Amino acid sequence: MAYQIDITLTPHKKEKPASDKLGFGIHYTDHMFILDYSVDKGWHDARIVPYGPITLDPAAKVFHYGQTIFEGLKAYRTADGRIQLFRPQKNFQRLNLSNARLSIPDVDGELALEALKALVRVDQDWIPDAPGTSLYIRPFVIATQAALGVAPSTHYKFMIIMSPVGAYYAEGINPVKIFVESDHVRAVKGGVGEAKTAGNYAAGLNAQEAASKKGYSQILWLDGVHRSYIEEVGSMNVFFKINGEVHTPALNGSILAGITRDSMIQLIKSWGIPVIERPITIEEIYEAGRTGALEEAFGTGTAAVISPVGELNWRDERLTINGGKTGELSSKLYETLTGIQNGTLPDPFGWTVEVPQA
Amino acid sequence: MAYQIDITLTPHKKEKPASDKLGFGIHYTDHMFILDYSVDKGWHDARIVPYGPITLDPAAKVFHYGQTIFEGLKAYRTADGRIQLFRPQKNFQRLNLSNARLSIPDVDGELALEALKALVRVDQDWIPDAPGTSLYIRPFVIATQAALGVAPSTHYKFMIIMSPVGAYYAEGINPVKIFVESDHVRAVKGGVGEAKTAGNYAAGLNAQEAASKKGYSQILWLDGVHRSYIEEVGSMNVFFKINGEVHTPALNGSILAGITRDSMIQLIKSWGIPVIERPITIEEIYEAGRTGALEEAFGTGTAAVISPVGELNWRDERLTINGGKTGELSSKLYETLTGIQNGTLPDPFGWTVEVPQA
C-alpha cells in the first residue's frame, strides 16, 4: 500500500555541524514528519515539512497530564554509501504498545515506516559517516487537545525528528561507575514502566542528579515492591555474565522491552552462550561479585549500544567488576552489533532495513 | 517587595460563555502569565500577555521526558462583589515541592502570588458568579530546552492560565460509583506520587477508561507494593467515616498532599470529630461496610470540593455506602467549605485571600 505523504522542502538548509562536534540530540536535521489525529478524522495529513517550532495551546494535555510516548532508533551510512535502519519495525510495534498503555490511538506502523524512510531520504546528507556516528531518530506522539479535564485527548500529533549524533565513546568503549538507588524508584508493576513514556524519565532525574554529584554516571534501578530486584540501568537494560552464562532481568511489566536488549540476547545465544531471563536480586549480584563468579556487567540501549559497568555502589558498598575494565563479551557484542548496524559486518538476522535513496 | 510584571492587554476580548455552558477547563480567559527561566538568567521576564498558543521546539524536554509540574486552585466572586482566592500560598508551596522532585528550579512563591493576583485582576470579568461557578486557575511549569539527552532542562516556562468553570454538581451534590483498581497503580513510594506532575495522571488514563466502560465514574487506587492500602480516588484524596470517626490515608510519599484534604481535616476536627490519618486497607473498609460501621466515604479535591462515594466495586464485590446517598458529614463539609470559598460564610481559619480590584 502506498501512503500519501506531502513533502515541503526547506528553502534554507542549515549548516551541518562538524562530525567531532555532534554530541547527542543537540543538532536537528532540516525536516521533520508530522501526522495529525482527531477523533473525527483519525490520523490524517501526513507531511514532511521544514524542521521548526510547533505551536500549541498552553492547555494542551501533554503539558498537564503527560499523555505522550516516544521511540528512539538510528540510521547508519555504510562504507559503500547505502543507508540502513536497525529493526525499525520493532520500534513501531513498541510505539503502539506504549500508545495502548497511555490511551493514545494506534499509529499505522507501515505508514510510520514509510514516513521514516521518506524523511531519512530527504535529509540523507545529515547522516554522518565518521566512525561511531549515526543519525538518531526520535518518533513521538503528544496529546494536543486544549482541555483541563483528566481524560484521554481528542487530538494528537505523531512526529519524527532526527539528530546527527557523535561517537558515544570518543576515546574507545569505557566502563562506567553506577550508583544503586535505594530511595527512588523508576517504575512499578501496574504502572507505566514498560511503556516508553515521558513520566518514567521524569521520575529518574532527581536520583540521576544526586548520583552524578557523587561521581556516578548512571543509576541502577531496583524494583518498587521489594527494593531488591534489578530493573534497568539509567535508561538501558542490564546484563550480567556469571560463571560463563548471561543473566538479564525478565520482562516483568515495569521494565522496557529494549530492542538492543533483544538483539543482544539473540547474538549471545548464537555464540552458544546461555542467556537466562529471570528475576535477579542486587544481593545475589554482590554475592557473585564477592565469590568471583561475576565476570561482566553491561547496559544496553540505542544511544550507547553497550555500556560496560566497572563499579557498583550499593548502600556505600563498592563492587568492582572485571577489575573495572571492559569485558571480552562486552567488547565482542559492541563490535558485532555496531558492525551489523553500520554495514561493516554481515547481517545474518535480517535486522537492517535499507532506505532507497532514489 | 514589589515585582515588575509587564502587562500587555489584548486588543480583542473574547466573548464569555453563558454560565450554564461553562463545563470544566474548556474556555480560557483573555490573558495568561508567563515567566521564563534559563540557567544563565534564572527566572526572568515576568509578563501578562494575551492568552494564546505557545511555540516550542519539537525537541523540548517536556514532550520527551515529562519534566513538568502543575497546580490547581480557584478564584471566587462573593455576593458583595469581592474576589477571593482559597489558600493560594499553599499551592505555591506545593508547586515548589513538586519542582524539587522533578529537578525543576524553585519559583519565588511571592512573585507567583503577586502574578496570580495581577492576572485575576486583569481578567476579573471572567469570574462567574452563578451558584457553584468559579474561576479555575492552572499554574504550571514546563521544560523547554531542545535537547534529547536525559537530564534536567536548562530552560523552563512558568505559566498561569485560567478557565471559568461551571457548577460541578449541576443538579445538587450526588454520590458516585467507584471501581477499585486491582491491576494498574497510580504511583509507588519512591516514585513521583506526591508531586503534582503529569506522569501520575498519564498513568491513570487507561484504568479510568476501563472503569468508565463498566459504568464507574472514578478509580480507587491501591498502593503499588501490597495492592491493599488505599491511596486516592480518581485525582482526589479520600476519607471514610467509621463509627463516628473520620479516617483518611496518611501522607506516605505516594499520595498527593491535597489542600482541600488539609482543609477538610481542619474543618472536621473543629467540629469535635476525630480525624485519624493512617494506612487504611481496602479489606478493612469492606469489613466495616459489612458490619455497618462504615457510615460515609468521600473524595476531596479542588475541582469538585467533595465527591461522595455511593458504591465501591472491588474484585466484583459491590459495597453500597450510606444507602448510595450523600451523607450528613459530606453535605455539611460541602456547604461549609464552598461557603467559606465564595464568601457566604465567615472564614475563621483565615484561608481566603482577597484580590484587590483597584
XYZ file of C-alpha atoms in Angstrom:
716
model
C 0.000 0.000 0.000
C 1.288 3.458 -0.856
C 0.626 6.314 1.533
C 0.316 9.936 0.551
C 2.994 11.937 2.293
C 3.194 15.583 1.261
C 6.699 16.995 1.185
C 7.530 20.675 1.611
C 11.265 21.263 1.289
C 13.012 23.995 3.239
C 14.332 26.945 1.213
C 17.099 27.409 3.814
C 19.236 24.380 4.559
C 21.120 24.657 7.829
C 24.874 24.347 8.068
C 25.857 20.886 9.271
C 27.995 20.543 12.399
C 31.488 19.031 12.188
C 31.491 15.291 12.880
C 33.579 15.751 16.050
C 31.124 18.359 17.400
C 27.907 16.368 17.111
C 27.174 15.425 20.719
C 23.813 13.717 21.376
C 20.439 15.207 20.474
C 21.638 18.791 20.158
C 21.509 19.413 16.401
C 18.431 18.675 14.291
C 18.098 17.998 10.579
C 16.371 20.243 8.038
C 12.991 18.488 8.042
C 10.522 16.693 10.267
C 7.486 14.471 9.786
C 4.042 15.331 11.188
C 0.814 13.331 11.258
C -2.291 14.743 12.947
C -5.076 12.925 14.769
C -8.579 13.992 15.649
C -11.418 11.817 16.872
C -13.412 12.840 13.776
C -10.772 12.208 11.122
C -8.451 9.647 12.694
C -4.784 10.025 11.725
C -4.504 12.357 8.757
C -2.451 14.905 6.853
C 0.882 13.039 6.692
C 3.553 15.545 5.763
C 7.256 16.290 5.752
C 7.920 19.959 6.461
C 10.928 22.115 7.340
C 12.120 21.451 10.911
C 10.814 24.166 13.156
C 8.855 25.097 16.273
C 5.360 23.778 16.847
C 2.541 25.860 18.220
C 0.313 24.510 20.972
C -2.379 25.875 23.229
C -0.988 26.261 26.768
C -3.835 23.985 27.921
C -2.637 21.145 25.620
C -2.892 17.881 27.550
C 0.730 16.906 27.019
C 1.779 19.776 29.299
C -0.565 18.829 32.123
C -1.268 15.111 32.038
C 1.777 13.672 30.298
C -0.076 11.831 27.586
C 2.929 11.268 25.350
C 5.152 8.410 24.209
C 8.306 8.128 22.134
C 10.746 5.852 20.366
C 14.452 6.002 19.572
C 16.376 4.366 16.729
C 19.213 5.149 14.339
C 20.078 5.354 10.642
C 23.595 4.482 9.509
C 25.648 5.328 6.428
C 27.561 2.277 5.220
C 31.069 2.425 3.758
C 29.642 1.788 0.276
C 27.194 4.686 0.631
C 23.995 2.813 1.473
C 21.641 3.973 4.232
C 20.291 1.459 6.705
C 17.927 1.441 9.646
C 18.161 -1.036 12.518
C 14.980 -3.069 13.190
C 12.612 -0.095 12.707
C 9.511 -2.326 12.620
C 10.215 -3.277 16.252
C 10.200 0.379 17.222
C 6.798 0.994 15.680
C 5.417 -2.188 17.269
C 6.601 -0.947 20.650
C 5.314 2.555 19.889
C 1.833 1.079 19.627
C 2.239 -0.903 22.854
C 3.172 2.381 24.526
C 0.230 4.094 22.834
C -2.164 1.466 24.176
C -0.873 1.893 27.739
C -1.260 5.674 27.500
C -4.748 5.573 25.923
C -3.374 7.006 22.667
C -4.809 5.688 19.374
C -2.717 3.245 17.317
C -0.435 4.637 14.618
C -0.275 2.622 11.369
C 3.178 1.024 11.628
C 3.560 0.728 7.863
C 2.756 4.384 7.358
C 5.207 5.278 10.118
C 7.985 3.253 8.469
C 7.172 4.721 5.056
C 7.267 8.219 6.556
C 10.547 7.497 8.319
C 12.181 6.260 5.114
C 10.924 9.319 3.216
C 12.233 11.647 5.923
C 15.642 9.948 6.047
C 15.810 10.146 2.256
C 15.041 13.891 2.274
C 17.661 14.561 4.956
C 20.179 11.896 3.881
C 23.046 14.410 3.752
C 22.662 14.678 7.528
C 23.721 11.072 8.161
C 27.287 11.362 9.428
C 29.811 8.775 8.289
C 32.712 9.175 10.709
C 33.320 6.031 12.815
C 30.760 5.639 15.600
C 28.474 8.402 14.344
C 24.871 7.932 13.202
C 21.578 9.703 12.686
C 19.433 9.405 15.799
C 15.706 9.244 15.050
C 13.028 10.256 17.547
C 9.423 9.365 16.700
C 6.961 10.647 19.325
C 3.284 11.316 19.971
C 1.906 14.226 22.005
C -1.657 14.956 23.160
C -2.667 18.377 21.863
C -6.286 18.931 22.915
C -6.699 22.139 24.939
C -8.771 20.825 27.853
C -8.034 20.520 31.571
C -10.334 17.596 32.342
C -8.337 14.444 33.168
C -9.286 12.199 30.235
C -7.610 10.982 27.032
C -7.073 13.718 24.463
C -9.240 14.073 21.356
C -6.266 15.355 19.327
C -2.671 14.192 18.883
C 0.421 14.805 16.800
C 2.754 11.984 15.750
C 6.095 13.449 14.772
C 9.538 12.257 13.747
C 12.581 14.437 14.311
C 16.207 13.468 13.636
C 19.574 14.450 15.054
C 23.091 13.529 13.863
C 24.920 12.090 16.874
C 28.591 11.655 17.637
C 30.519 8.594 18.677
C 29.291 7.684 22.169
C 32.768 6.512 23.081
C 35.050 9.179 21.648
C 38.104 7.512 23.200
C 37.054 3.873 22.915
C 34.476 1.920 24.880
C 34.874 2.630 28.585
C 33.266 1.163 31.721
C 31.101 3.430 33.882
C 30.520 3.670 37.626
C 26.926 3.007 38.651
C 25.052 4.032 41.797
C 22.455 1.517 43.019
C 19.440 3.641 44.010
C 17.747 2.748 47.299
C 15.288 5.642 47.778
C 13.723 6.491 44.448
C 12.170 4.022 42.031
C 11.728 4.408 38.305
C 8.537 2.387 37.892
C 6.459 -0.369 39.469
C 4.403 -3.282 38.189
C 0.964 -1.924 37.279
C 2.479 1.432 36.379
C 3.851 2.625 33.032
C 7.399 1.208 33.280
C 7.120 -0.978 30.197
C 5.831 1.934 28.087
C 8.309 4.376 26.584
C 6.622 7.417 28.078
C 7.837 10.726 29.455
C 6.856 10.155 33.082
C 9.317 7.271 33.514
C 12.187 9.561 32.589
C 10.936 12.489 34.698
C 10.844 10.168 37.719
C 14.545 9.387 37.360
C 16.023 12.890 37.015
C 16.387 13.530 40.751
C 18.284 10.344 41.522
C 20.463 10.763 38.456
C 21.461 14.270 39.567
C 22.271 13.036 43.063
C 24.351 10.129 41.723
C 26.182 12.434 39.367
C 27.188 14.671 42.284
C 28.697 11.597 43.959
C 30.704 10.813 40.818
C 28.467 8.103 39.351
C 27.341 8.357 35.766
C 24.159 6.284 35.980
C 21.601 4.758 38.352
C 20.893 1.053 38.754
C 17.157 0.867 39.429
C 15.691 -1.674 41.835
C 12.043 -2.759 41.801
C 9.475 -0.648 43.659
C 7.982 -3.504 45.674
C 10.902 -5.381 47.251
C 13.664 -2.855 46.509
C 15.793 -5.835 45.681
C 15.171 -6.996 42.107
C 17.270 -5.307 39.435
C 15.281 -3.475 36.754
C 17.307 -1.175 34.491
C 20.499 0.838 34.468
C 19.946 4.513 33.627
C 17.660 4.230 30.618
C 19.230 0.951 29.475
C 18.534 -2.732 30.043
C 21.172 -4.561 32.053
C 23.047 -7.867 31.666
C 25.338 -9.854 33.958
C 27.794 -12.565 32.933
C 28.054 -15.055 35.788
C 30.035 -18.283 35.594
C 30.027 -18.261 31.811
C 26.275 -17.659 31.499
C 24.483 -14.401 30.786
C 21.615 -13.294 33.034
C 19.242 -10.390 32.442
C 16.083 -9.295 34.283
C 12.971 -10.898 32.786
C 10.397 -8.528 31.285
C 8.036 -8.150 34.213
C 5.756 -5.232 33.377
C 7.940 -2.493 34.809
C 10.979 -2.932 32.527
C 11.220 -1.574 28.995
C 11.489 -4.302 26.344
C 14.624 -2.915 24.750
C 15.262 -3.676 21.083
C 19.004 -3.618 21.718
C 18.287 -5.992 24.642
C 16.501 -8.395 22.321
C 19.294 -8.165 19.732
C 21.986 -8.832 22.358
C 20.125 -11.898 23.601
C 19.951 -13.290 20.064
C 23.623 -12.537 19.411
C 24.827 -14.105 22.657
C 22.728 -17.232 22.124
C 24.052 -17.505 18.551
C 27.535 -17.798 20.046
C 26.447 -20.770 22.161
C 26.387 -18.853 25.429
C 23.247 -19.457 27.519
C 21.081 -16.399 28.246
C 18.731 -16.636 31.207
C 15.922 -14.095 31.589
C 14.756 -14.175 35.183
C 14.280 -12.015 38.291
C 17.746 -11.054 39.601
C 18.377 -9.510 43.018
C 21.095 -7.000 43.823
C 22.051 -9.226 46.762
C 22.974 -12.125 44.504
C 24.968 -9.875 42.167
C 27.011 -8.671 45.138
C 27.415 -12.260 46.304
C 28.556 -13.308 42.814
C 30.937 -10.370 42.856
C 32.434 -11.423 46.175
C 32.994 -15.038 45.098
C 34.430 -14.032 41.725
C 31.584 -15.633 39.755
C 30.516 -12.241 38.335
C 32.582 -11.793 35.185
C 30.984 -8.826 33.415
C 28.071 -6.412 33.656
C 26.786 -4.077 30.966
C 23.853 -1.889 29.982
C 22.344 -1.960 26.500
C 20.394 0.693 24.617
C 20.104 2.526 21.324
C 22.235 5.519 22.275
C 25.369 3.756 23.617
C 24.682 0.257 22.194
C 26.589 -1.166 25.158
C 27.840 0.433 28.337
C 30.124 -1.778 30.450
C 29.733 -1.428 34.217
C 33.080 -1.147 36.014
C 31.806 -0.451 39.517
C 28.599 -0.623 41.531
C 27.891 1.273 44.738
C 25.016 -0.104 46.795
C 24.468 1.299 50.283
C 28.066 2.542 50.300
C 29.456 -0.883 49.475
C 31.522 -0.778 46.305
C 31.798 -3.704 43.956
C 34.422 -3.607 41.217
C 33.536 -5.716 38.190
C 36.153 -7.300 35.909
C 38.827 -5.116 37.501
C 36.968 -2.015 36.273
C 37.780 -2.961 32.672
C 35.618 -3.663 29.637
C 34.968 -7.404 29.422
C 35.604 -9.669 26.455
C 31.908 -10.343 25.849
C 31.008 -6.645 26.111
C 33.653 -5.770 23.532
C 32.591 -8.551 21.185
C 28.914 -7.555 21.463
C 29.758 -3.922 20.802
C 31.925 -4.697 17.776
C 29.420 -7.161 16.351
C 26.254 -5.137 16.805
C 27.750 -1.840 15.615
C 29.293 -3.758 12.700
C 25.881 -5.075 11.658
C 24.342 -1.640 12.148
C 26.887 0.272 10.077
C 27.263 -2.454 7.477
C 30.884 -3.498 8.044
C 29.682 -6.955 9.141
C 27.111 -9.252 7.520
C 23.570 -9.232 8.940
C 22.636 -12.901 9.457
C 19.492 -11.953 11.421
C 17.955 -9.727 8.752
C 17.851 -6.830 11.192
C 18.784 -3.977 8.880
C 16.367 -2.232 6.530
C 17.798 -0.308 3.628
C 16.454 3.132 2.768
C 16.332 3.545 -1.027
C 17.976 6.833 -1.985
C 16.385 7.322 -5.375
C 8.813 43.557 47.841
C 7.305 44.703 44.547
C 7.906 42.658 41.436
C 7.946 44.028 37.941
C 5.247 42.341 35.918
C 4.782 43.735 32.410
C 1.202 43.747 31.200
C 0.178 43.651 27.548
C -3.599 43.805 27.192
C -5.386 42.050 24.367
C -6.965 44.267 21.720
C -9.620 41.584 21.124
C -11.535 40.423 24.175
C -13.266 37.083 23.654
C -16.972 36.580 24.147
C -17.682 34.967 27.521
C -19.631 31.699 27.632
C -23.031 31.560 29.344
C -22.791 30.498 32.999
C -24.717 27.275 32.297
C -22.355 26.342 29.458
C -19.039 26.604 31.281
C -18.062 22.974 31.795
C -14.581 22.345 33.245
C -11.355 23.606 31.683
C -12.792 24.217 28.212
C -12.883 28.028 27.994
C -9.887 30.213 28.783
C -9.717 33.854 29.825
C -8.259 36.714 27.770
C -4.795 36.724 29.332
C -2.106 34.469 30.752
C 1.030 34.904 32.843
C 4.482 33.784 31.665
C 7.837 33.704 33.471
C 10.934 32.354 31.726
C 13.915 30.516 33.187
C 17.381 29.966 31.851
C 20.426 28.696 33.722
C 22.177 31.989 32.932
C 19.458 34.428 33.995
C 17.350 32.435 36.485
C 13.626 33.240 36.396
C 13.061 36.410 34.416
C 10.750 38.448 32.202
C 7.526 38.209 34.246
C 4.661 39.235 31.992
C 0.926 39.109 31.448
C 0.094 38.737 27.768
C -2.981 37.907 25.692
C -3.952 34.220 26.048
C -2.677 32.350 23.036
C -0.605 29.473 21.699
C 2.980 28.971 22.753
C 5.729 27.978 20.390
C 8.194 25.245 21.324
C 10.909 23.306 19.576
C 9.690 19.740 18.890
C 12.717 18.538 20.877
C 11.570 20.448 24.000
C 12.125 18.218 27.028
C 8.547 18.431 28.254
C 7.457 16.406 25.210
C 10.003 13.634 25.724
C 10.918 13.379 29.392
C 7.860 14.777 31.177
C 9.689 17.395 33.175
C 6.599 19.385 34.132
C 4.505 20.099 37.227
C 1.257 21.938 37.881
C -1.151 23.315 40.461
C -4.893 23.900 40.589
C -6.862 26.446 42.620
C -9.864 28.729 42.249
C -10.941 32.362 42.471
C -14.463 33.189 43.640
C -16.727 36.220 43.244
C -18.512 36.999 46.507
C -22.099 38.261 46.719
C -20.818 41.737 47.622
C -18.539 41.804 44.590
C -15.199 40.985 46.174
C -12.767 38.485 44.613
C -11.128 35.874 46.779
C -8.621 33.079 46.349
C -8.562 29.960 48.531
C -5.222 29.271 50.307
C -3.068 30.192 47.278
C 0.151 30.249 49.318
C -0.301 26.512 49.938
C -0.448 25.912 46.188
C 2.814 27.711 45.570
C 4.471 25.885 48.469
C 3.403 22.585 46.949
C 4.434 23.788 43.485
C 7.976 24.099 44.801
C 7.856 20.658 46.450
C 6.827 19.268 43.065
C 9.569 21.308 41.388
C 12.184 19.848 43.729
C 11.067 16.275 42.989
C 11.215 16.916 39.237
C 14.616 18.682 39.322
C 12.995 21.986 38.317
C 14.325 25.213 39.905
C 12.264 26.884 42.656
C 9.764 29.555 41.677
C 9.540 32.575 44.033
C 6.202 31.938 45.766
C 5.643 35.637 46.491
C 6.199 36.556 42.868
C 3.845 33.760 41.821
C 1.105 35.027 44.151
C 1.653 38.608 43.012
C 1.428 37.474 39.386
C -1.696 35.463 40.094
C -3.424 38.431 41.741
C -2.448 40.685 38.836
C -3.753 38.165 36.302
C -7.049 37.670 38.167
C -7.425 41.448 38.371
C -6.873 41.849 34.614
C -9.386 39.100 33.807
C -11.791 39.742 36.699
C -14.796 39.961 34.369
C -14.233 36.264 33.693
C -15.040 35.199 37.255
C -18.547 33.758 37.020
C -20.962 34.483 39.859
C -23.752 31.938 39.351
C -24.068 29.473 42.288
C -21.331 26.812 42.217
C -19.289 28.505 39.499
C -15.742 29.806 39.913
C -12.589 30.704 38.024
C -10.260 27.693 37.884
C -6.579 28.653 37.920
C -3.833 26.436 36.496
C -0.218 27.394 37.284
C 2.300 25.069 35.622
C 5.964 24.701 34.685
C 7.274 23.065 31.514
C 10.836 22.199 30.468
C 11.561 23.910 27.160
C 15.198 23.117 26.308
C 15.518 21.477 22.884
C 17.813 18.564 23.765
C 17.297 14.805 23.716
C 19.810 13.875 26.420
C 18.049 12.614 29.556
C 18.977 15.339 32.044
C 17.214 18.295 33.683
C 16.376 21.101 31.273
C 18.363 24.346 31.124
C 15.213 26.324 30.230
C 11.667 26.435 31.623
C 8.434 28.374 31.394
C 6.222 29.003 34.436
C 2.751 29.931 33.257
C -0.675 30.627 34.737
C -3.807 30.096 32.680
C -7.398 30.450 33.892
C -10.729 28.934 32.966
C -14.249 29.819 34.172
C -15.828 26.576 35.382
C -19.417 25.554 35.927
C -21.110 24.084 38.970
C -19.617 20.602 39.425
C -22.970 19.351 40.676
C -25.484 20.922 38.307
C -28.328 19.025 39.965
C -27.085 19.018 43.537
C -24.308 17.009 45.145
C -24.548 13.394 44.081
C -22.710 10.206 45.108
C -20.565 8.427 42.515
C -19.807 4.766 41.856
C -16.138 3.888 42.217
C -14.149 0.982 40.765
C -11.341 -0.334 42.983
C -8.414 -0.916 40.625
C -6.504 -4.176 41.055
C -4.191 -4.208 38.001
C -2.865 -0.721 37.437
C -1.301 1.517 40.055
C -1.074 5.296 40.035
C 2.192 5.676 41.933
C 4.504 3.953 44.392
C 6.667 5.046 47.306
C 9.971 6.275 45.870
C 8.196 7.436 42.718
C 6.602 10.803 41.966
C 3.146 10.215 43.524
C 3.388 13.070 45.998
C 4.384 15.535 43.270
C 1.694 17.126 41.126
C 3.295 16.054 37.870
C 1.953 14.959 34.506
C 3.164 11.353 34.641
C 0.894 10.482 37.583
C -2.153 11.472 35.554
C -0.969 9.745 32.372
C -0.565 6.514 34.343
C -4.241 6.579 35.356
C -5.921 7.188 31.993
C -6.132 3.516 30.978
C -7.793 2.314 34.159
C -10.150 5.283 34.185
C -11.299 4.472 30.649
C -11.848 0.821 31.534
C -13.810 1.727 34.673
C -15.902 4.197 32.722
C -16.872 1.466 30.252
C -18.108 -0.600 33.208
C -20.229 2.323 34.422
C -17.914 3.621 37.152
C -17.013 7.285 37.208
C -13.708 7.051 39.090
C -10.946 4.694 40.226
C -9.990 3.946 43.810
C -6.209 3.470 43.735
C -4.477 0.917 45.932
C -0.780 1.051 46.821
C 1.751 -0.417 44.391
C 3.525 -2.631 46.937
C 0.801 -4.564 48.781
C -2.145 -3.737 46.490
C -4.138 -3.332 49.650
C -3.629 0.133 51.143
C -5.969 2.830 49.868
C -4.249 5.793 48.244
C -6.510 8.164 46.300
C -9.811 8.211 44.465
C -9.522 9.456 40.874
C -7.403 12.551 41.337
C -8.825 13.253 44.807
C -7.881 12.350 48.366
C -10.293 10.012 50.110
C -11.984 9.954 53.531
C -14.037 7.324 55.387
C -16.388 7.923 58.320
C -16.332 4.811 60.510
C -18.124 4.556 63.857
C -18.322 8.327 64.216
C -14.639 8.920 63.459
C -13.086 10.067 60.198
C -10.165 8.112 58.699
C -8.010 9.148 55.756
C -4.822 7.623 54.309
C -1.701 9.119 55.885
C 0.634 11.012 53.552
C 3.128 8.292 52.751
C 5.184 9.549 49.828
C 2.927 8.272 47.067
C -0.212 10.315 47.896
C -0.717 13.947 46.948
C -0.956 16.279 49.951
C -4.263 17.834 48.919
C -5.038 21.360 50.078
C -8.744 20.504 50.163
C -7.733 17.396 52.168
C -5.928 19.569 54.701
C -8.863 21.987 54.888
C -11.358 19.151 55.412
C -9.258 17.714 58.230
C -9.193 21.093 59.977
C -12.936 21.604 59.500
C -13.876 18.142 60.781
C -11.624 18.482 63.813
C -13.115 21.913 64.564
C -16.487 20.203 64.890
C -15.136 17.862 67.551
C -14.994 14.820 65.285
C -11.721 12.864 65.484
C -9.712 12.584 62.261
C -7.193 9.768 62.068
C -4.512 9.818 59.329
C -3.163 6.301 58.974
C -2.654 3.465 56.479
C -6.095 2.055 55.573
C -6.633 -1.223 53.715
C -9.447 -1.926 51.295
C -10.104 -5.139 53.253
C -10.975 -3.231 56.410
C -13.221 -0.799 54.529
C -15.173 -3.754 53.136
C -15.296 -5.301 56.594
C -16.573 -2.009 58.067
C -19.107 -1.893 55.252
C -20.357 -5.393 56.051
C -20.734 -4.712 59.764
C -22.423 -1.362 59.206
C -19.591 0.600 60.840
C -18.803 2.426 57.581
C -21.065 5.478 57.576
C -19.747 7.634 54.725
C -16.974 7.808 52.146
C -15.972 10.803 50.037
C -13.242 12.183 47.831
C -11.903 15.725 48.172
C -10.231 17.993 45.649
C -10.217 21.464 44.163
C -12.487 20.701 41.206
C -15.420 19.005 42.969
C -14.606 20.100 46.558
C -16.262 16.884 47.754
C -17.423 13.814 45.892
C -19.474 11.349 47.985
C -18.900 7.668 47.232
C -22.149 5.725 46.936
C -20.738 2.392 45.809
C -17.416 0.563 45.608
C -16.651 -2.387 43.341
C -13.597 -4.403 44.349
C -12.945 -7.693 42.570
C -16.611 -7.799 41.525
C -17.826 -7.407 45.081
C -20.080 -4.382 45.417
C -20.287 -2.340 48.591
C -23.057 0.232 48.906
C -22.195 3.067 51.271
C -24.834 5.022 53.226
C -27.554 3.522 51.037
C -25.974 5.137 47.995
C -26.914 8.585 49.343
C -24.887 11.660 50.253
C -24.036 11.521 53.944
C -24.681 14.201 56.547
C -20.990 14.936 57.092
C -20.306 15.111 53.340
C -23.112 17.617 52.878
C -22.014 19.732 55.827
C -18.407 19.771 54.619
C -19.507 20.752 51.132
C -21.767 23.549 52.342
C -19.199 24.869 54.800
C -16.136 24.801 52.556
C -17.896 26.238 49.497
C -19.489 28.843 51.793
C -16.055 29.934 53.042
C -14.708 29.895 49.494
C -17.469 32.016 47.968
C -17.823 34.312 50.958
C -21.334 33.419 52.134
C -19.872 32.033 55.378
C -17.256 33.550 57.682
C -13.655 32.355 57.338
C -12.463 31.520 60.873
C -9.300 29.840 59.548
C -8.044 32.822 57.547
C -7.971 30.696 54.398
C -9.201 33.232 51.865
C -7.007 35.888 50.259
C -8.728 38.893 48.727
C -7.627 40.183 45.327
C -7.716 43.996 45.303
C -9.599 45.189 42.230
C -8.196 48.703 42.029
